[in-house]
mmCIF file of C-alpha atoms in Angstrom:
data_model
loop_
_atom_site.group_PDB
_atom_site.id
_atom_site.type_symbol
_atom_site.label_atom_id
_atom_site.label_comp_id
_atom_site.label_asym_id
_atom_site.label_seq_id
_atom_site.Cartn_x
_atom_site.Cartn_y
_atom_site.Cartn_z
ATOM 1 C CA UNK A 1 20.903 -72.318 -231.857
ATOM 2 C CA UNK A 2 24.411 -70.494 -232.729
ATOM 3 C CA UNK A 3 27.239 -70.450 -230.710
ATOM 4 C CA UNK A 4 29.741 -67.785 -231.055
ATOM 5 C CA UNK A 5 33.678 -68.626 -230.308
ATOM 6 C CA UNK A 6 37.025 -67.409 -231.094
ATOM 7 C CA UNK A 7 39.433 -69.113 -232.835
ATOM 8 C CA UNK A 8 43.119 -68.261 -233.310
ATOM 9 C CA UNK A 9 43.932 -68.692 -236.780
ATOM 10 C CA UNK A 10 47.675 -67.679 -236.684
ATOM 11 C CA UNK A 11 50.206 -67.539 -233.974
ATOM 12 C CA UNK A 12 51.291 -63.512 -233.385
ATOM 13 C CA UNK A 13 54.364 -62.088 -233.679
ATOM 14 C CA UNK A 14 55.036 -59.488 -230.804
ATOM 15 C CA UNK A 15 51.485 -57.629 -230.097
ATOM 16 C CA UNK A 16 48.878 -59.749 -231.579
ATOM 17 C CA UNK A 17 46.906 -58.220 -233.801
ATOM 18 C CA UNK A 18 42.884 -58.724 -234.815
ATOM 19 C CA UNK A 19 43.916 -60.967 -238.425
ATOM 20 C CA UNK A 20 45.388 -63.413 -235.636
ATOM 21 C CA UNK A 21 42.016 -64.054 -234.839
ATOM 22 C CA UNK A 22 38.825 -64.670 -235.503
ATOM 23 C CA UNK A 23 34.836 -65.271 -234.120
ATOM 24 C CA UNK A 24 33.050 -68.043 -235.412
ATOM 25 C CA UNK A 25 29.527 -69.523 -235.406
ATOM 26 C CA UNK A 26 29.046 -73.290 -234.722
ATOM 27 C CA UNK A 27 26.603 -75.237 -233.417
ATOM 28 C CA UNK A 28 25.693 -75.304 -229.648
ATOM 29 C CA UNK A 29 27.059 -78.767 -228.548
ATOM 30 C CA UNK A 30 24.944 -81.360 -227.225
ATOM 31 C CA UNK A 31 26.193 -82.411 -223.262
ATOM 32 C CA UNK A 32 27.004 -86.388 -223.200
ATOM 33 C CA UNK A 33 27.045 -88.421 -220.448
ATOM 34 C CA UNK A 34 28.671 -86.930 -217.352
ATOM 35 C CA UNK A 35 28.452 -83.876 -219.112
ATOM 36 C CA UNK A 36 26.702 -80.071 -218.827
ATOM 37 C CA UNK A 37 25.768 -77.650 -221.125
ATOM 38 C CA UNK A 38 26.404 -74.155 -219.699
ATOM 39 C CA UNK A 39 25.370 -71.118 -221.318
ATOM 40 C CA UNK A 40 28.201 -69.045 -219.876
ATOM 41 C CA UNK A 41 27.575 -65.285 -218.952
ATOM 42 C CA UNK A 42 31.216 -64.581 -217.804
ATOM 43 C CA UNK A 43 34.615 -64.627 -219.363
ATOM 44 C CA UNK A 44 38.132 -63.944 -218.279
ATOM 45 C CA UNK A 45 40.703 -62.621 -220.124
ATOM 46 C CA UNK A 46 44.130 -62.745 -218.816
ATOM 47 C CA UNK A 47 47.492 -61.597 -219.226
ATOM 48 C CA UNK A 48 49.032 -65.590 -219.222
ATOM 49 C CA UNK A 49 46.862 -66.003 -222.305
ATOM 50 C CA UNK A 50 49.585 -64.280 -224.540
ATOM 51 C CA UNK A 51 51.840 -67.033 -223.682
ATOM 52 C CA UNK A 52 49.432 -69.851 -224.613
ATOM 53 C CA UNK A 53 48.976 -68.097 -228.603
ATOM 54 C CA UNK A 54 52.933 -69.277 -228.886
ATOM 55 C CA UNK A 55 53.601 -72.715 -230.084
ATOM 56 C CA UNK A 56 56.979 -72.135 -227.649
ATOM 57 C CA UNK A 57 56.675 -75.082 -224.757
ATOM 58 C CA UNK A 58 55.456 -73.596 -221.390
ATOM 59 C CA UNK A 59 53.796 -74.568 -218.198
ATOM 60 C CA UNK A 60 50.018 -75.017 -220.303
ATOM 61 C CA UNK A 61 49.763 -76.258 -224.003
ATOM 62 C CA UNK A 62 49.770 -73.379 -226.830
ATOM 63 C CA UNK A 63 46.421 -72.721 -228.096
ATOM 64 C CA UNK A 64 45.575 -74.936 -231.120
ATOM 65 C CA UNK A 65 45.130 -73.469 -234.475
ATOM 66 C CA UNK A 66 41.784 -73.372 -235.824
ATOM 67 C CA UNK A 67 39.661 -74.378 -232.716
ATOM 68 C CA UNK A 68 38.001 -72.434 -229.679
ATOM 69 C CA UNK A 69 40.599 -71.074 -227.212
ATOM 70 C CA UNK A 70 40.003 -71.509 -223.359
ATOM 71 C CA UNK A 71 39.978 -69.362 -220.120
ATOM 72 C CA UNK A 72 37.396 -68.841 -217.545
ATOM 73 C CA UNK A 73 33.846 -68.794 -217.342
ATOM 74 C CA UNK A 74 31.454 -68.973 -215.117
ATOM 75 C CA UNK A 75 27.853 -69.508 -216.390
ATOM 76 C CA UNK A 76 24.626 -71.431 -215.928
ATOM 77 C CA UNK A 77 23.767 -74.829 -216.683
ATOM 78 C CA UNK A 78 21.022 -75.173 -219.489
ATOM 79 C CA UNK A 79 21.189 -78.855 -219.887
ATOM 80 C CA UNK A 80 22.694 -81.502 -217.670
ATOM 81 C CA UNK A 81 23.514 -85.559 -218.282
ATOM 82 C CA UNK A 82 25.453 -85.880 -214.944
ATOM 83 C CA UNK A 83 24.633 -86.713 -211.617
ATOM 84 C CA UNK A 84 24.717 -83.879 -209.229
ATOM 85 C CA UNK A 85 24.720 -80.801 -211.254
ATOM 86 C CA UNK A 86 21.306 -79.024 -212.200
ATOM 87 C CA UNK A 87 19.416 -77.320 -214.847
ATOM 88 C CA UNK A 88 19.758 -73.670 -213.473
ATOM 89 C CA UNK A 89 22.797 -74.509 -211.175
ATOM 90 C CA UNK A 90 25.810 -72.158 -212.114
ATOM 91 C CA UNK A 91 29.347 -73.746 -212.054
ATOM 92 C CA UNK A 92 32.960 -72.290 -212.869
ATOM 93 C CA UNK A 93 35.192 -73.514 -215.443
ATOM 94 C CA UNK A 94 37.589 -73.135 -218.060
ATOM 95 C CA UNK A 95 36.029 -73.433 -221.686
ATOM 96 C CA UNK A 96 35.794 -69.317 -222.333
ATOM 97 C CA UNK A 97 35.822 -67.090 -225.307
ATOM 98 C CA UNK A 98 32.390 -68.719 -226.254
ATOM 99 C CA UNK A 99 29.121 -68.818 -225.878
ATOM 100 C CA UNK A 100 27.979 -72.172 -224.611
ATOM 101 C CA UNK A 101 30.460 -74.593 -223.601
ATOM 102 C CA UNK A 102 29.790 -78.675 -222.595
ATOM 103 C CA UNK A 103 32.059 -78.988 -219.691
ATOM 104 C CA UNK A 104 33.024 -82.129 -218.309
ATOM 105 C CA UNK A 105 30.857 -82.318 -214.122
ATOM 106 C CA UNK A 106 34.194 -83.502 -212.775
ATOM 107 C CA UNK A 107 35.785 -80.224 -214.142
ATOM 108 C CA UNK A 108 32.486 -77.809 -213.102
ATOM 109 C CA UNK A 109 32.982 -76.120 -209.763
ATOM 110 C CA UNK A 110 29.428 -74.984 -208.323
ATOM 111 C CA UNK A 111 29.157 -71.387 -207.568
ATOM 112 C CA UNK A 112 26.590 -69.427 -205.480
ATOM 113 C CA UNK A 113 25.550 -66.480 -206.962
ATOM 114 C CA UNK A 114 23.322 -65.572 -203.688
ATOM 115 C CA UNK A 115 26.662 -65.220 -201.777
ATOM 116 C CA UNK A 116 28.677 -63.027 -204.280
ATOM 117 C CA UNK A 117 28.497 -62.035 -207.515
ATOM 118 C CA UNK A 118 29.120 -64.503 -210.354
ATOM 119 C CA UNK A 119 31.702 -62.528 -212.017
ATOM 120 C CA UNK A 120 33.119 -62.273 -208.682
ATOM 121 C CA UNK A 121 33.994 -65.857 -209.536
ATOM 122 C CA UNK A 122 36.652 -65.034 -211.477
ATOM 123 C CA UNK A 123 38.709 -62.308 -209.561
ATOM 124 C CA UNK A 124 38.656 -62.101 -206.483
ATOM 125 C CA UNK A 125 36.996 -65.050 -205.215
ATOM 126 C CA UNK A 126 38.492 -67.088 -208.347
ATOM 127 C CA UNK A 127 42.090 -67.835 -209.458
ATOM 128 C CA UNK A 128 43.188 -64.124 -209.831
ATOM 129 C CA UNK A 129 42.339 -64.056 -205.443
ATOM 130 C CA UNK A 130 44.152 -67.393 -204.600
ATOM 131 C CA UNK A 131 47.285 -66.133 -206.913
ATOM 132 C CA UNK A 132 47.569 -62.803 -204.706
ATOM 133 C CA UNK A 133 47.206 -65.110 -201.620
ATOM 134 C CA UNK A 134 49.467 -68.210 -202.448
ATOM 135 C CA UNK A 135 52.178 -65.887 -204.092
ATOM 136 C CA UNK A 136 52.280 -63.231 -201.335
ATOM 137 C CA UNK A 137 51.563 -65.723 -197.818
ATOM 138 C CA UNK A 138 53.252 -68.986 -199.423
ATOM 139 C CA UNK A 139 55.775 -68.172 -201.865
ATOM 140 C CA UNK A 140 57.065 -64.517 -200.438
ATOM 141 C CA UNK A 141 56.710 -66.077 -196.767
ATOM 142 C CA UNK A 142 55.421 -62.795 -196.041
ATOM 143 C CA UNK A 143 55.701 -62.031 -192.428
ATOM 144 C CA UNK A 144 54.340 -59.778 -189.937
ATOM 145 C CA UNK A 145 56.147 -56.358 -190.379
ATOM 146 C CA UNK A 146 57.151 -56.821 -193.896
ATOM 147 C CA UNK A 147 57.457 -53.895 -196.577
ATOM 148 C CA UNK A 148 55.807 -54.644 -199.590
ATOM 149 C CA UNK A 149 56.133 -53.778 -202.923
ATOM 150 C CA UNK A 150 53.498 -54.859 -205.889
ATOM 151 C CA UNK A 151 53.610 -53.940 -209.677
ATOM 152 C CA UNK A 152 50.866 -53.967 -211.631
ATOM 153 C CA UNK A 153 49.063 -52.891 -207.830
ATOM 154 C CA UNK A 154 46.090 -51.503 -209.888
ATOM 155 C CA UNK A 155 45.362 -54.849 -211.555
ATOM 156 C CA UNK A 156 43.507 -57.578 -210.558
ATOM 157 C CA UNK A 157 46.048 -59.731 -208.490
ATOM 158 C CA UNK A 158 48.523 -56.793 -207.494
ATOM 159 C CA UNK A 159 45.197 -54.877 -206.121
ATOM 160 C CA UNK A 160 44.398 -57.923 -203.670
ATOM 161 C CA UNK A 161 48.014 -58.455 -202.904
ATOM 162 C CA UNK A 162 48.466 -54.933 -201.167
ATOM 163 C CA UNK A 163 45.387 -55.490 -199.736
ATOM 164 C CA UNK A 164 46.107 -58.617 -198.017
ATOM 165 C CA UNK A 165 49.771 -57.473 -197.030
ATOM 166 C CA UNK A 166 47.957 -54.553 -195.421
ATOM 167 C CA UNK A 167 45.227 -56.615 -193.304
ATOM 168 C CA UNK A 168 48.016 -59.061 -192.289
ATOM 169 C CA UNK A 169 50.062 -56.363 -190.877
ATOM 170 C CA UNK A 170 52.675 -55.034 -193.189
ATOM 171 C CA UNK A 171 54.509 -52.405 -192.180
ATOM 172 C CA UNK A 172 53.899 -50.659 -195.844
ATOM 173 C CA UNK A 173 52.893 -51.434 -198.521
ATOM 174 C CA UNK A 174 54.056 -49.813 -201.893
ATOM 175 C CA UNK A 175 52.395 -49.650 -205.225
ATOM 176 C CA UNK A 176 52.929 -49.101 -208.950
ATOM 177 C CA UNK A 177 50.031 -48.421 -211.523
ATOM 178 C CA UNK A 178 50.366 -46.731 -214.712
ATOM 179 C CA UNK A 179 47.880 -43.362 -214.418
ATOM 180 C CA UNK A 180 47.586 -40.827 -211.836
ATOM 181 C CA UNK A 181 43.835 -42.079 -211.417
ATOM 182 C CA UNK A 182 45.511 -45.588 -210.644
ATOM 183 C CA UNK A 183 47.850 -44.062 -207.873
ATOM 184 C CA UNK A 184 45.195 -42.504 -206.503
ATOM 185 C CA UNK A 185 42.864 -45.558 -206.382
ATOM 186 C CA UNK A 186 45.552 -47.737 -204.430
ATOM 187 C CA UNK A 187 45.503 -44.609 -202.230
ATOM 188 C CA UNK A 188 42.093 -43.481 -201.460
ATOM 189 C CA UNK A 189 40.232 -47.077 -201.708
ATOM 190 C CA UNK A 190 42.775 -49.879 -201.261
ATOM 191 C CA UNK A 191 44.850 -48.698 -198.599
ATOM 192 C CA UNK A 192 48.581 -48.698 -199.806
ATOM 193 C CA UNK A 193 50.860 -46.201 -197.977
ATOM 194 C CA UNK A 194 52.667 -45.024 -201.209
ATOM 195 C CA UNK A 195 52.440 -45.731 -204.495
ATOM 196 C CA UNK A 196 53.826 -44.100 -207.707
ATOM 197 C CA UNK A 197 52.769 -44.251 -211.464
ATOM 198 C CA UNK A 198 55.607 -45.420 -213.079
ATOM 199 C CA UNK A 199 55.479 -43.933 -216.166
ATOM 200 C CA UNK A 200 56.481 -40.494 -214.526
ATOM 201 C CA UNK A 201 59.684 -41.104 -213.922
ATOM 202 C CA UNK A 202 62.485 -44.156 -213.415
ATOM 203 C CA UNK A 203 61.257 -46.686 -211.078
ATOM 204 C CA UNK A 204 64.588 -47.022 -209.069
ATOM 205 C CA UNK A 205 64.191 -43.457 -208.032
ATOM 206 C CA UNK A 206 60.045 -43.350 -207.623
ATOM 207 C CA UNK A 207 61.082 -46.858 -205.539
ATOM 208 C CA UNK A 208 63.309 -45.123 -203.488
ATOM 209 C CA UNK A 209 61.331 -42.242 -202.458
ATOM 210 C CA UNK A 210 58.186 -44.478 -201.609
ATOM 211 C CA UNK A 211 60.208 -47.024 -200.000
ATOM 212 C CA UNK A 212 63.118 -45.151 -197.876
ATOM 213 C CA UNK A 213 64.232 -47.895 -195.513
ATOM 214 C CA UNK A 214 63.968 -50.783 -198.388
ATOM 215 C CA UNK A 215 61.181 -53.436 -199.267
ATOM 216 C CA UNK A 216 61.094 -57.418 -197.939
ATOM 217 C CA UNK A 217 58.791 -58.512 -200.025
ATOM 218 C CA UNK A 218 58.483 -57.882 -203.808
ATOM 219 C CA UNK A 219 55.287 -59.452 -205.745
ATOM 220 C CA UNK A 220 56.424 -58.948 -209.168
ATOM 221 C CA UNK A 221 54.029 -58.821 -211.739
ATOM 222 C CA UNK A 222 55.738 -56.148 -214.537
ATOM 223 C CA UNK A 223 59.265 -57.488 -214.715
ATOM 224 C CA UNK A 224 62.036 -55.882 -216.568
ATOM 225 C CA UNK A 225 63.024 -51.752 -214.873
ATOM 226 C CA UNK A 226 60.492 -53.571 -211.956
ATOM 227 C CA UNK A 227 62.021 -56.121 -211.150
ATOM 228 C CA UNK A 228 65.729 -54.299 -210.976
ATOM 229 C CA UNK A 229 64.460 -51.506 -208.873
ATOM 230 C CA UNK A 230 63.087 -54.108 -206.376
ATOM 231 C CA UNK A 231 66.657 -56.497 -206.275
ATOM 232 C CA UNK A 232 67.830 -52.757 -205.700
ATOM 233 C CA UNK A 233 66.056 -51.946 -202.553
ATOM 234 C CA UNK A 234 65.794 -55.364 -201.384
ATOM 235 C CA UNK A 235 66.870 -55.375 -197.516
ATOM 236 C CA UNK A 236 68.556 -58.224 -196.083
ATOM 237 C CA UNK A 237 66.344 -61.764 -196.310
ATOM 238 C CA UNK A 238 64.267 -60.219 -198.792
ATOM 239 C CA UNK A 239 61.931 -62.265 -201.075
ATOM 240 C CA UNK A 240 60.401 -61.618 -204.447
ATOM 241 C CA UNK A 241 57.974 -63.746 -206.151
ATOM 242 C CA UNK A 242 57.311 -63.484 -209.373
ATOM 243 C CA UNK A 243 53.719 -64.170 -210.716
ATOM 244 C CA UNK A 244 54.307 -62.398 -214.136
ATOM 245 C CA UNK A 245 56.322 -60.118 -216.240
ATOM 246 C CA UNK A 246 53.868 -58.387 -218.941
ATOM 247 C CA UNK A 247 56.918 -55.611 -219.979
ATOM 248 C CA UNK A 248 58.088 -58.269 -222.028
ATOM 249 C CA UNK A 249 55.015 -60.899 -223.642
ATOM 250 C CA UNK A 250 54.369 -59.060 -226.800
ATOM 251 C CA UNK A 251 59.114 -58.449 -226.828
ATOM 252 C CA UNK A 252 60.306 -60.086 -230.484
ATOM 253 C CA UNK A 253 63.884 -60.065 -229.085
ATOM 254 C CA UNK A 254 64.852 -61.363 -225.679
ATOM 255 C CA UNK A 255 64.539 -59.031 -223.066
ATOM 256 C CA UNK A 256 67.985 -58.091 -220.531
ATOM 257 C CA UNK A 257 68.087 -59.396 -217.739
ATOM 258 C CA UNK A 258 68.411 -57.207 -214.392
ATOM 259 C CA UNK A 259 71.951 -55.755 -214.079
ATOM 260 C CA UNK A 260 72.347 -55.963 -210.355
ATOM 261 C CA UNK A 261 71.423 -59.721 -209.668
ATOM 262 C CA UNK A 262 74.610 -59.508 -207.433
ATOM 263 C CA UNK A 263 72.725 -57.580 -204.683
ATOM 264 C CA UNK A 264 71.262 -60.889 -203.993
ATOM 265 C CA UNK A 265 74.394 -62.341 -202.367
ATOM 266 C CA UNK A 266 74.764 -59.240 -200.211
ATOM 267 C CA UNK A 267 70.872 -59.289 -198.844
ATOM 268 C CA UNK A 268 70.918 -63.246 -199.337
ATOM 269 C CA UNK A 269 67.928 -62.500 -201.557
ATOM 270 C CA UNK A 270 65.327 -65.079 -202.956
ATOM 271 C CA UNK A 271 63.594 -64.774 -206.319
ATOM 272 C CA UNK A 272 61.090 -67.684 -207.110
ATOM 273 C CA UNK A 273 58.707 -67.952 -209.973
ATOM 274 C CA UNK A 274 54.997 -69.815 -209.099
ATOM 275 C CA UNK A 275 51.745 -70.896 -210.639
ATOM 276 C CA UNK A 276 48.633 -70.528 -208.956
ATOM 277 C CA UNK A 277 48.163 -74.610 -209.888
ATOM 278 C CA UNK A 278 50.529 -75.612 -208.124
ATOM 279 C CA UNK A 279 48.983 -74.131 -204.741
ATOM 280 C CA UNK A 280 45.370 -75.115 -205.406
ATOM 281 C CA UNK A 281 45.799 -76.853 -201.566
ATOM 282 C CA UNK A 282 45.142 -73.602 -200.367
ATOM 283 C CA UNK A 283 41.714 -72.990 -201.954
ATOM 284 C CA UNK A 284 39.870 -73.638 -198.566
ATOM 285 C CA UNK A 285 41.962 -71.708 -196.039
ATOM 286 C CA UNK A 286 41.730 -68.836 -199.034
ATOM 287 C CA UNK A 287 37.914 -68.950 -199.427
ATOM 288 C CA UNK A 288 37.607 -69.179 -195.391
ATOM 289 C CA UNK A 289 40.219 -66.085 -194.580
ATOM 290 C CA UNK A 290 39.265 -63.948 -197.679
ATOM 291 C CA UNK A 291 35.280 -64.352 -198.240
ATOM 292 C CA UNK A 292 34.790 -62.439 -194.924
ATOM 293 C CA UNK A 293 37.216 -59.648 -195.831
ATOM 294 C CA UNK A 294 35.488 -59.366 -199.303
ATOM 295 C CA UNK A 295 31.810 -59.751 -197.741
ATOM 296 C CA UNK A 296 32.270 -56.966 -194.900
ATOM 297 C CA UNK A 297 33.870 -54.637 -197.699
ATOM 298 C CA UNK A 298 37.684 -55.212 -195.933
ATOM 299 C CA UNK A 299 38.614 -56.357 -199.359
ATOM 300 C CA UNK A 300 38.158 -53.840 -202.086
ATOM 301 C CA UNK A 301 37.833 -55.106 -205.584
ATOM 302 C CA UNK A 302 36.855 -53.373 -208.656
ATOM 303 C CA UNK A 303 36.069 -54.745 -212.018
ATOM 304 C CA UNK A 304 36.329 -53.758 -216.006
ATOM 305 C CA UNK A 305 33.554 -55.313 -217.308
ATOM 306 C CA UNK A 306 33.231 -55.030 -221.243
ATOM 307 C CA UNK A 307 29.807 -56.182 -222.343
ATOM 308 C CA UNK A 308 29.566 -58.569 -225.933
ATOM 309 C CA UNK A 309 31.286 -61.738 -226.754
ATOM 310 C CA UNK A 310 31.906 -60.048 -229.599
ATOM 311 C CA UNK A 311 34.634 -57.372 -228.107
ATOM 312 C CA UNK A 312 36.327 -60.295 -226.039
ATOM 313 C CA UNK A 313 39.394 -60.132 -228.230
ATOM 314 C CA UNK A 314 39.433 -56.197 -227.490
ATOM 315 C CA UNK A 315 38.890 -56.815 -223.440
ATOM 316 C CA UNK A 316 42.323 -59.084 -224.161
ATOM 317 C CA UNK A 317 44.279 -56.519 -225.733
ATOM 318 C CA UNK A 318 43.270 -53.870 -223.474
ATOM 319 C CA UNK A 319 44.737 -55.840 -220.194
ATOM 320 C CA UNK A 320 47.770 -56.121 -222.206
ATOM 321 C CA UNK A 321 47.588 -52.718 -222.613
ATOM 322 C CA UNK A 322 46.330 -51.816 -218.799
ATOM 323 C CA UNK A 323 43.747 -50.254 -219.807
ATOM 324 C CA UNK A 324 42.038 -52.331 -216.972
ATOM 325 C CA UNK A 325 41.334 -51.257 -213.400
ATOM 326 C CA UNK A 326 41.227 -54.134 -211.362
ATOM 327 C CA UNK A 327 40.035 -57.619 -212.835
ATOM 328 C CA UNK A 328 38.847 -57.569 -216.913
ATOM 329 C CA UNK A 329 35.693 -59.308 -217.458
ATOM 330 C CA UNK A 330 32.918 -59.795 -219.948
ATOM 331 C CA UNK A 331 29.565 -60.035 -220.176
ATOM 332 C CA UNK A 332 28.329 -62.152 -222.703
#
């Protein structure tokens, strides 16, 4: 039997490019003890993995030269040496971009795929939900009454962090997506009282329209003109967290800083950056409050799915491009 998996051969230089890369048969592993083999039928691509193809120190170690890269996956068990776990049971994890992966029990979480679907998994049930929740409810202390503003609203996490602001009672909640057919989804199916596509004009002004009497709450997921327009129309007390900043992963110089940081001391403002693993405490109370949301259809999610291990490099690129609506999976 073959496995497929991709390797990064080189580490790129602003927007990676397809030489940077490459797929490669192997062997399918053989599971040791405490150890499953899962054929996986699921993979994750996300924005964060840009940062992980630079040998530059970060929260996660770079991706090593020459070997598979990781990510998540969700698949089902084909062989098992450990106690607990199954032939035919299907378990998240985090050896993606390849076929078959032997996965560690300890580090397999068992899914149902009777209660949603698997690929489900990995958005909104998965990581990408509990970094909407734990960055908007934890980090941004939202509140009650807030005005929200999300970047990146069309994507997988800004999508359920509108949501969520909405069904705990914000008092709006503003979007920015990069098509008219975005704007119009966070509209028509997710529920945001304005929302703009940003590429139609300066976000400062498109932010000021949609937001007259100023935003408490900014979940930044864009960065650079973003993030300024939010410090800008911050109201007093305000809070932005800040779960990513894609405007500048693929930059080759550094990227300016926003030129009105001094607003902060007038609406003693609070930016603070989080990880989603540092807030994994929270994965019950999330799964409790947002499975019922997502079950009764309260929570709308959509997915990208792109079918073929062998275009999972492609998927990648395209959520750095945003060519994705909602969460970017594939099928193997």
């Amino acid at each position: 039997m073959i496995n497929r998996e991709w390797h990064l051969l080189s580490r790129p230089e602003g927007w990676p490019r397809p030489e940077d890369f490459a797929l490669v048969e192997a062997e399918v592993p053989t599971p040791g003890e405490g150890q499953v083999l899962v054929r996986n039928r699921y993979l994750s691509v996300d924005p964060y993995m840009r940062g992980r193809m630079s040998a530059a120190k970060s929260y996660v170690a770079p991706y090593e030269l020459g070997r598979a890269m990781e990510g998540g996956a969700v698949g089902e068990v084909v062989a098992s040496n450990a106690e607990g776990i199954a032939v035919g049971d299907h378990v998240l994890h985090f050896l993606g971009w390849r076929e078959y992966a032997v996965v560690d029990a300890k580090r397999a979480v068992a899914v149902d795929p009777q209660a949603a679907p698997l690929s489900a998994y990995l958005g909104v049930l998965g990581m990408t939900g509990l970094t909407a929740y734990a960055g908007l409810l934890r980090t941004a202390s939202f509140q009650e009454g807030d005005a929200v503003f999300v970047s990146g609203a069309a994507g997988a996490v800004g999508s359920q962090v509108g949501q969520i602001a909405r069904l705990k009672g914000a008092s709006r909640v503003i979007g920015s997506a990069g098509s008219d057919e975005k704007v119009k989804l966070l509209l028509d199916e997710y529920g945001f009282d304005a929302a703009f596509n940003y590429k139609a004009g300066p976000v400062h002004e498109q932010l000021k329209e949609a937001a007259p009497d100023g935003i408490d709450v900014y979940f930044d997921n864009v960065g650079g003109d973003h993030l300024e327009a939010a410090i800008g129309r911050l109201n007093r007390g305000g809070r932005i967290a800040v779960c990513g900043m894609i405007s500048v992963y693929n930059a080759t110089e550094p990227a300016p800083g926003p030129r009105n940081l001094a607003r902060l001391i007038q609406t003693r403002g609070r930016i603070e950056g989080f990880l989603v693993g540092d807030h994994y405490d929270l994965q019950p109370q999330f799964v409790r409050e947002v499975g019922p949301w997502v079950a009764s259809g309260a929570l709308k999610y959509r997915e990208t799915v792109v079918e073929g291990i062998e275009n999972n490099l492609e998927a990648f690129l395209g959520v750095l491009r945003g060519d994705n609506t909602g969460k970017m999976i594939v099928k193997v």
